[in-house]
mmCIF file of C-alpha atoms in Angstrom:
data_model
loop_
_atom_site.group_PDB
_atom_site.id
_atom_site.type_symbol
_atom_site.label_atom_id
_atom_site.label_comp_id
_atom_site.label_asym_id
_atom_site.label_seq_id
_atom_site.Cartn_x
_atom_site.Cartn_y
_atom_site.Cartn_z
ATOM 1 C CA UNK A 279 8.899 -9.930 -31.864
ATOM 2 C CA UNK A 280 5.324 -8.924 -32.563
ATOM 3 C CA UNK A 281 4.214 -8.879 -29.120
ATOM 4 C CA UNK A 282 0.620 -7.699 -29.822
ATOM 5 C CA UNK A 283 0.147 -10.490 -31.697
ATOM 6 C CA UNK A 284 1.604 -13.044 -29.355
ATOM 7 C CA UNK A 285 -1.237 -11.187 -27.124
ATOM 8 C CA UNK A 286 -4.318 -11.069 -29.163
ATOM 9 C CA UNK A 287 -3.277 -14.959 -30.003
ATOM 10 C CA UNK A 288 -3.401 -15.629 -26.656
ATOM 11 C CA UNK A 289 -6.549 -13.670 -25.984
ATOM 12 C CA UNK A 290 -8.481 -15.797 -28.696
ATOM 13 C CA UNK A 291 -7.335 -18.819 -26.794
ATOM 14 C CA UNK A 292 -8.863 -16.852 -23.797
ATOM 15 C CA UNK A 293 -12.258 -16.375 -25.547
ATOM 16 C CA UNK A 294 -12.847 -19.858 -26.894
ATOM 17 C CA UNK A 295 -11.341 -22.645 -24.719
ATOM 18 C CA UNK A 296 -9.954 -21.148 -20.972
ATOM 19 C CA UNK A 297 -10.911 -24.219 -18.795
ATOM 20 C CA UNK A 298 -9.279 -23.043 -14.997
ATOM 21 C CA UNK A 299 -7.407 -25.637 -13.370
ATOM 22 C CA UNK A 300 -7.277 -26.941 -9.563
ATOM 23 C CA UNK A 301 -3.910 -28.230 -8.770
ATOM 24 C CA UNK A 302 -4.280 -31.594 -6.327
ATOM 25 C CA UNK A 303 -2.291 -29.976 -2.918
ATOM 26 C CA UNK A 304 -1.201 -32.567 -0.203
ATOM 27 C CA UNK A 305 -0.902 -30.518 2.737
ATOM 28 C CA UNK A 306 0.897 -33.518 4.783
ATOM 29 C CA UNK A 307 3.363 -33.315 1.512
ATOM 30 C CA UNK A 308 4.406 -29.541 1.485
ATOM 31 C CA UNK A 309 6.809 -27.435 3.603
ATOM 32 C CA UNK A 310 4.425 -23.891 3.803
ATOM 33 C CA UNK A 311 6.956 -21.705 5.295
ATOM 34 C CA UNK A 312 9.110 -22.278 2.364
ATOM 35 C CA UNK A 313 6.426 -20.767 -0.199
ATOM 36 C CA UNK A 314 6.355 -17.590 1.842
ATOM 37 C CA UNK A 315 8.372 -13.865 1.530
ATOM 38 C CA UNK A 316 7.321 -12.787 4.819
ATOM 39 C CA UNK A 317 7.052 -9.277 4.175
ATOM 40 C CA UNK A 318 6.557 -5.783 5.650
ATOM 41 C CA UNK A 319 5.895 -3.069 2.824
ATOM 42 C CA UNK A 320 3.888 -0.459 5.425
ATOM 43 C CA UNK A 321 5.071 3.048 4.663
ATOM 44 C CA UNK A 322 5.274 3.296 9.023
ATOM 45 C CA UNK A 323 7.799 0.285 8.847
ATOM 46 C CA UNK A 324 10.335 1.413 11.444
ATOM 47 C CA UNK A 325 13.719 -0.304 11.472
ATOM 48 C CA UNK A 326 13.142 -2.687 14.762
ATOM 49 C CA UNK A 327 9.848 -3.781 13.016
ATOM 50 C CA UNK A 328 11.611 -5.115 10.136
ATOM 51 C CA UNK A 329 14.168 -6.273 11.769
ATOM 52 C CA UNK A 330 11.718 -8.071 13.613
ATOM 53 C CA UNK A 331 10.347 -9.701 10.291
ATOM 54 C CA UNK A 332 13.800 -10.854 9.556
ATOM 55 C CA UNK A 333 14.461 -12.870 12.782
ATOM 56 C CA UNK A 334 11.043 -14.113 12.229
ATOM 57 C CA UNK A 335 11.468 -15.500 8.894
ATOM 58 C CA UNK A 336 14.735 -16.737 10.303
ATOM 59 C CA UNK A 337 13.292 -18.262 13.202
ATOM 60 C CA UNK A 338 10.486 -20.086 10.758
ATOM 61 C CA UNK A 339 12.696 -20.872 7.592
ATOM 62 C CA UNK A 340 10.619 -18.346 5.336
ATOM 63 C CA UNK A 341 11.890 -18.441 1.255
ATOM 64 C CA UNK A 342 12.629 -14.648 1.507
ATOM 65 C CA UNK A 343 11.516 -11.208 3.506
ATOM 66 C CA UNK A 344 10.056 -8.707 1.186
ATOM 67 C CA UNK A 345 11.004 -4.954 1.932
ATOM 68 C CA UNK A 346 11.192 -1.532 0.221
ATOM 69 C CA UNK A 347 14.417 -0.729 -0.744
ATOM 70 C CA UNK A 348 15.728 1.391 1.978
ATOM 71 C CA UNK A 349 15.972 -1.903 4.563
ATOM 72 C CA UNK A 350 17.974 -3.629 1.605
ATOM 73 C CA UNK A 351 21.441 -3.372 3.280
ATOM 74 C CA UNK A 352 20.251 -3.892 6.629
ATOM 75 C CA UNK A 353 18.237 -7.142 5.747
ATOM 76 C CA UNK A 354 20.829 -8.566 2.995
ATOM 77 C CA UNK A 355 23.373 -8.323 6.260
ATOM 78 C CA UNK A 356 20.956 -10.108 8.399
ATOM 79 C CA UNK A 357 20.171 -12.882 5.850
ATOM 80 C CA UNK A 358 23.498 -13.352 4.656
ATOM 81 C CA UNK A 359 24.722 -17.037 5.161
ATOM 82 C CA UNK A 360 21.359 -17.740 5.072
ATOM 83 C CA UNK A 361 19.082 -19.808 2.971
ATOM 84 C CA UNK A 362 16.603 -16.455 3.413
ATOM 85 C CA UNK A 363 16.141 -14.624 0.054
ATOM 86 C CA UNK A 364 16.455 -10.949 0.839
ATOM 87 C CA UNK A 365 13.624 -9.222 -2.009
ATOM 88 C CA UNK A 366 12.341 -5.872 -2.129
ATOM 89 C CA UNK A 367 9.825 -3.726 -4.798
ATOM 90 C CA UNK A 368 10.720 -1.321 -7.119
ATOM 91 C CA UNK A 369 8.548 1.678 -8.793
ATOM 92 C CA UNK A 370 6.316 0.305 -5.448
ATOM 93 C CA UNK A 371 3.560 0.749 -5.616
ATOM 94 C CA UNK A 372 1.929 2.334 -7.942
ATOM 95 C CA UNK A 373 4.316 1.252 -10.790
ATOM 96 C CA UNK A 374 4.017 4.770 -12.898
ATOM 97 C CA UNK A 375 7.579 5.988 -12.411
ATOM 98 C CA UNK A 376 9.761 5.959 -15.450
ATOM 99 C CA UNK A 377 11.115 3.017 -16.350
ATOM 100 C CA UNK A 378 15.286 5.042 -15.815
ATOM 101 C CA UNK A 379 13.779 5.252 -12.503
ATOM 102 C CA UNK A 380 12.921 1.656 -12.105
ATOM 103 C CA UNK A 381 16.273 1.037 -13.601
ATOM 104 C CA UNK A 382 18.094 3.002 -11.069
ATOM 105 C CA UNK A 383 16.175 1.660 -7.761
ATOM 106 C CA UNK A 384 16.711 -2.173 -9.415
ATOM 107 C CA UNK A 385 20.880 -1.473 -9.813
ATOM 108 C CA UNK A 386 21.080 0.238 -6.548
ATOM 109 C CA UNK A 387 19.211 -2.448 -4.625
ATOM 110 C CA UNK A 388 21.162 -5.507 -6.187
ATOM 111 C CA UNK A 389 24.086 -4.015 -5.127
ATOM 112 C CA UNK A 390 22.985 -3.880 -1.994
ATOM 113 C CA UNK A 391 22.107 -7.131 -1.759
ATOM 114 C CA UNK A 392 18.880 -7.369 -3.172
ATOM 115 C CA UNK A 393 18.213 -11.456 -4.398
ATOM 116 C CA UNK A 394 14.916 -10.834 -6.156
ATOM 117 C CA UNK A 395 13.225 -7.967 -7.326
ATOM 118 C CA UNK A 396 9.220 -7.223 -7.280
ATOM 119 C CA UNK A 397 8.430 -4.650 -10.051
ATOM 120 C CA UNK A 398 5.009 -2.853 -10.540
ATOM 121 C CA UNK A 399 4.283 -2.630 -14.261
ATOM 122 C CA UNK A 400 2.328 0.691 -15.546
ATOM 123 C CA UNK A 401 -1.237 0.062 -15.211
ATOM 124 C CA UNK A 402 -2.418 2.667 -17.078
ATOM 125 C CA UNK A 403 -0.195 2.123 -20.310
ATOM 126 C CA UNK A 404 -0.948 -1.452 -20.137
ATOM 127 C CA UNK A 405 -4.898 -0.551 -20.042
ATOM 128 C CA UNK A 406 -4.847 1.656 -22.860
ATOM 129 C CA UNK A 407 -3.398 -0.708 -24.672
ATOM 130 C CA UNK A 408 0.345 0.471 -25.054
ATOM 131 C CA UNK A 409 2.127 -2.933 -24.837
ATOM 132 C CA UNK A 410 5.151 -2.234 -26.135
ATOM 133 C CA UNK A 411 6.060 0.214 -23.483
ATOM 134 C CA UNK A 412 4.975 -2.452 -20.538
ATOM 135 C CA UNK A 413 7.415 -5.242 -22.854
ATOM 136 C CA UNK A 414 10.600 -2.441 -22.737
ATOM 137 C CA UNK A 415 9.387 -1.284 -19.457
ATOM 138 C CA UNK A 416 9.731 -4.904 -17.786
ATOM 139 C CA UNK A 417 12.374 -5.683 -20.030
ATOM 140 C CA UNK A 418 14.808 -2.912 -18.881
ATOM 141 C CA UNK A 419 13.990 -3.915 -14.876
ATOM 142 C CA UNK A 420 15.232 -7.367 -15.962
ATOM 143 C CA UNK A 421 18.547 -6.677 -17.817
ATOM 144 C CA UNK A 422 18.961 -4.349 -15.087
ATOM 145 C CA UNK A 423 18.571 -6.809 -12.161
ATOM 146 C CA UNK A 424 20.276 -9.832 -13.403
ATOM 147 C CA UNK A 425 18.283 -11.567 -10.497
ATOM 148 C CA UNK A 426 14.828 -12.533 -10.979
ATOM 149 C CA UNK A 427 11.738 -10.143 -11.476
ATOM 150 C CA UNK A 428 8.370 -10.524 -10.603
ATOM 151 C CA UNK A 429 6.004 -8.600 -12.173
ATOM 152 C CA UNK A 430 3.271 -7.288 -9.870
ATOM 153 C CA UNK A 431 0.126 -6.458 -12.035
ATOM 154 C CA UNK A 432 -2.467 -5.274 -9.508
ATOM 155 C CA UNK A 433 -5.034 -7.409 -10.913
ATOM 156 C CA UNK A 434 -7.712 -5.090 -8.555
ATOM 157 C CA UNK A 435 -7.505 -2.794 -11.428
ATOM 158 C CA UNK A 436 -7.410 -5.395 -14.500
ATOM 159 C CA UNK A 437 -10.289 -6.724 -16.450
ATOM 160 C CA UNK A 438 -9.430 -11.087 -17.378
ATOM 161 C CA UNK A 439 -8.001 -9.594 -20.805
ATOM 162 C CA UNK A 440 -5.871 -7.140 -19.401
ATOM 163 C CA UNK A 441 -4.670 -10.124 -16.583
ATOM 164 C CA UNK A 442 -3.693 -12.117 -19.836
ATOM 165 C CA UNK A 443 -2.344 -9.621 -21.758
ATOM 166 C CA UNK A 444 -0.255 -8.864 -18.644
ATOM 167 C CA UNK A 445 1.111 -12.052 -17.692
ATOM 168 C CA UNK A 446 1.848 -12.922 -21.588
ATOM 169 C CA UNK A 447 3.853 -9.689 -21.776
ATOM 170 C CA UNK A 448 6.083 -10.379 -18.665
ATOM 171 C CA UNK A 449 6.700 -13.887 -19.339
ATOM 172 C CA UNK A 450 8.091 -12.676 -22.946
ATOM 173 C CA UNK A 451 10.115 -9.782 -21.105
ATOM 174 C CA UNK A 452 11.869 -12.290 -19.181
ATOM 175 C CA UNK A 453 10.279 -12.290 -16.050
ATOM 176 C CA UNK A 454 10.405 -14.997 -13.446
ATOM 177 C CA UNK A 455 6.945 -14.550 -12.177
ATOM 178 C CA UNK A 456 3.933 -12.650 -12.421
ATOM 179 C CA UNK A 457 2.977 -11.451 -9.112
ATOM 180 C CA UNK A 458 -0.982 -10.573 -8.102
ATOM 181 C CA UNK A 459 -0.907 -7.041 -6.369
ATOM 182 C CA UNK A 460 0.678 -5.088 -4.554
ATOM 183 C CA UNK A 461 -1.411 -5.027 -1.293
ATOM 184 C CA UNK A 462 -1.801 -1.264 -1.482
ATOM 185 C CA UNK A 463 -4.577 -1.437 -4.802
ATOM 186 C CA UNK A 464 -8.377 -2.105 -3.725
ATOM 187 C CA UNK A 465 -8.125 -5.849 -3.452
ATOM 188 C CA UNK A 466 -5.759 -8.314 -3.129
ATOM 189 C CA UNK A 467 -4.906 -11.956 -4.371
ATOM 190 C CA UNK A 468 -7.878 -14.199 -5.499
ATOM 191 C CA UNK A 469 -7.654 -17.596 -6.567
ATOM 192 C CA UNK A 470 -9.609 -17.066 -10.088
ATOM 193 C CA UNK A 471 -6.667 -14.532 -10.712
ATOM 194 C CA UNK A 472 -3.708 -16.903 -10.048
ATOM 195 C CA UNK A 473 -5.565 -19.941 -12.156
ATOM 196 C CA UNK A 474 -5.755 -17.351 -14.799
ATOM 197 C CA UNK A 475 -2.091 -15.661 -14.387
ATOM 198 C CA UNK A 476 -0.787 -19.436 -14.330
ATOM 199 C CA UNK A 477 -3.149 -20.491 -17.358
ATOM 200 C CA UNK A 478 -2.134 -17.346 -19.267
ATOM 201 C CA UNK A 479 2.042 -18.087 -18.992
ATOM 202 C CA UNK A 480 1.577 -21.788 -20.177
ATOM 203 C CA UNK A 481 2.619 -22.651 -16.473
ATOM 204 C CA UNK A 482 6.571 -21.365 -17.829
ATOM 205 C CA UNK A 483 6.823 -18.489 -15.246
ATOM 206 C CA UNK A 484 5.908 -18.940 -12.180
ATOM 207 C CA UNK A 485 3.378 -17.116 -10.069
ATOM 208 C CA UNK A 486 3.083 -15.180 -6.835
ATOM 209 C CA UNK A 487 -0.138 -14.379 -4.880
ATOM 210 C CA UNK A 488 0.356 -11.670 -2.559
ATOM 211 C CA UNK A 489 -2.191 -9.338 -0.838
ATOM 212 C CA UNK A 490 -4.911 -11.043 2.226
ATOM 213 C CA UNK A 491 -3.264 -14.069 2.177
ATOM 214 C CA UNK A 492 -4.037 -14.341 6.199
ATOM 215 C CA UNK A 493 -4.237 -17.542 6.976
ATOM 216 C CA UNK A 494 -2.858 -21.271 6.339
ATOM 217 C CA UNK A 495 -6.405 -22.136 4.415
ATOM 218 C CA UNK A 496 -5.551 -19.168 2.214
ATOM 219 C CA UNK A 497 -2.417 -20.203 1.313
ATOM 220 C CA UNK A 498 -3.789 -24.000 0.100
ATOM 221 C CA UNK A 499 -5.838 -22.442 -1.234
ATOM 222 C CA UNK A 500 -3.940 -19.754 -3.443
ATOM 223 C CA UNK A 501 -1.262 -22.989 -4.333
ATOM 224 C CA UNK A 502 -4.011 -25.294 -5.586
ATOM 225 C CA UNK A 503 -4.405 -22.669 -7.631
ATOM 226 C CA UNK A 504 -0.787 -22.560 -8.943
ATOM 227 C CA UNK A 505 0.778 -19.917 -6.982
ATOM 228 C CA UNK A 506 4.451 -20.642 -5.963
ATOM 229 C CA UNK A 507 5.305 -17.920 -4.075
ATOM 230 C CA UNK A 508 3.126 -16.290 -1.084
ATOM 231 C CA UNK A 509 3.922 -12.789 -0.251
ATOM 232 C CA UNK A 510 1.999 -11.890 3.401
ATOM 233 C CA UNK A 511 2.608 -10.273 6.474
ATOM 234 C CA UNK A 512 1.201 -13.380 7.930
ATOM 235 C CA UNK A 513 3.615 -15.499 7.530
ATOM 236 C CA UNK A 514 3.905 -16.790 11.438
ATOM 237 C CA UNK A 515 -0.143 -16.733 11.596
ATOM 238 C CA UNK A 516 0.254 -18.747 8.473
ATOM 239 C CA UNK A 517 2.979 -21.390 9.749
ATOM 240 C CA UNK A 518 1.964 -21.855 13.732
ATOM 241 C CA UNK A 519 -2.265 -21.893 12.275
ATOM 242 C CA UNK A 520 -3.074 -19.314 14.579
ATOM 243 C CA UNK A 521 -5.982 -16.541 14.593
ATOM 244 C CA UNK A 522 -4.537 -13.730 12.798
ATOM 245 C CA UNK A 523 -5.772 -10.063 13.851
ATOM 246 C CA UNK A 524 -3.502 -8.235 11.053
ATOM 247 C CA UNK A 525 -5.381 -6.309 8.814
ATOM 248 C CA UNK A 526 -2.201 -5.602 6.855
ATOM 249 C CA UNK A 527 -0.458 -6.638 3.440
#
């Protein structure tokens, strides 16, 4: 596969004809809660707090809870029986670990009980250029986890090309989404991102806009834009429409 070329192709495409798209969202149609992984990725995260996150996502019907991979047991025990993905990150969050290290924390974590995994690709190799390693990089979390991957890109960092060029690369490495950011970068999810991210896989992965997404107008807003997935800690501000006075992920 000549995955440079795939990108470059794709990159042309950018260039000359990128028209963004506004999907039509019937809010009296949708179910919100179940677009959500309620999630608590703070480094403070104490055991009661996320314990606290699972009961809530239980209590609200959430699609998943979102953790770092230490909670994994704990939460997959909580969940289990449940319709309540259990998903957690891996090389979180900066994403330049080596990819045996990525390889290790996936296994581990989907034996654990790990559903779905949220992997940070290398920023800097993809930047320079260096797709190839991103490609064997997401490919390896993938063959690894056997569950689906979403590919956090920190778009904060990325220039529109290097969002493409991103997105094309995990949706050839067999990646079930491409995910925003991490919530931990200088900026989170923006809706010109996920039109682009969604654009960019030919709508064949789907797409996950996580970081600020505080409120129930943000989420409309980031799945008229084609997101699928919302990864917040908001989750209950989101669902009950309530003022939210989190200034977290």
């Amino acid at each position: 596969m000549d995955i440079r070329n795939i990108v470059e192709e794709k990159l042309r495409a950018f260039k000359e004809s990128y028209k963004p798209e506004v999907l039509d969202i019937d809010p009296n149609k949708i179910s919100i809660n179940t677009y959500i992984d309620h999630t608590n990725l703070k480094p403070t995260a104490t055991t009661e707090e996320i314990k606290a996150v699972c009961k809530e996502a239980l209590e609200y019907k959430f699609k998943g809870v979102c953790v770092n991979p230490s909670f994994v047991p704990m939460v997959s025990q909580m969940l289990k029986g449940t319709d309540v993905l259990t998903v957690t990150v891996v090389g979180f969050p900066l994403g330049a670990t080596s990819t045996h290290s990525k390889v290790e924390e996936t296994k581990w974590a989907v034996e654990n009980g790990a559903q779905e995994i949220d992997m940070v690709i290398h920023i800097g190799k993809l930047r320079e250029g260096d797709y190839e390693y991103v490609y064997n990089d997401i490919k390896s979390v993938v063959e690894a986890a056997k569950v689906p991957v979403k590919v956090i890109i920190e778009t904060c960092f990325l220039t529109d090309e290097e969002k493409v060029a991103a997105s094309v690369i995990s949706k050839l490495a067999g990646a079930k989404f491409v995910k925003t950011s991490t919530g931990f970068g200088t900026g989170g999810a923006k809706f010109e991102d996920v039109q682009l991210m969604r654009w960019a896989v030919d709508g064949e992965i789907e797409v996950k806009a996580s970081g600020g997404v505080k409120t129930y107008e943000d989420a409309l807003k980031m799945l008229s834009a084609g997101a699928t997935r919302i990864g917040t800690s908001s989750g209950v501000t989101i669902v009950t429409r309530k003022a939210s006075a989190s200034g977290g992920y």
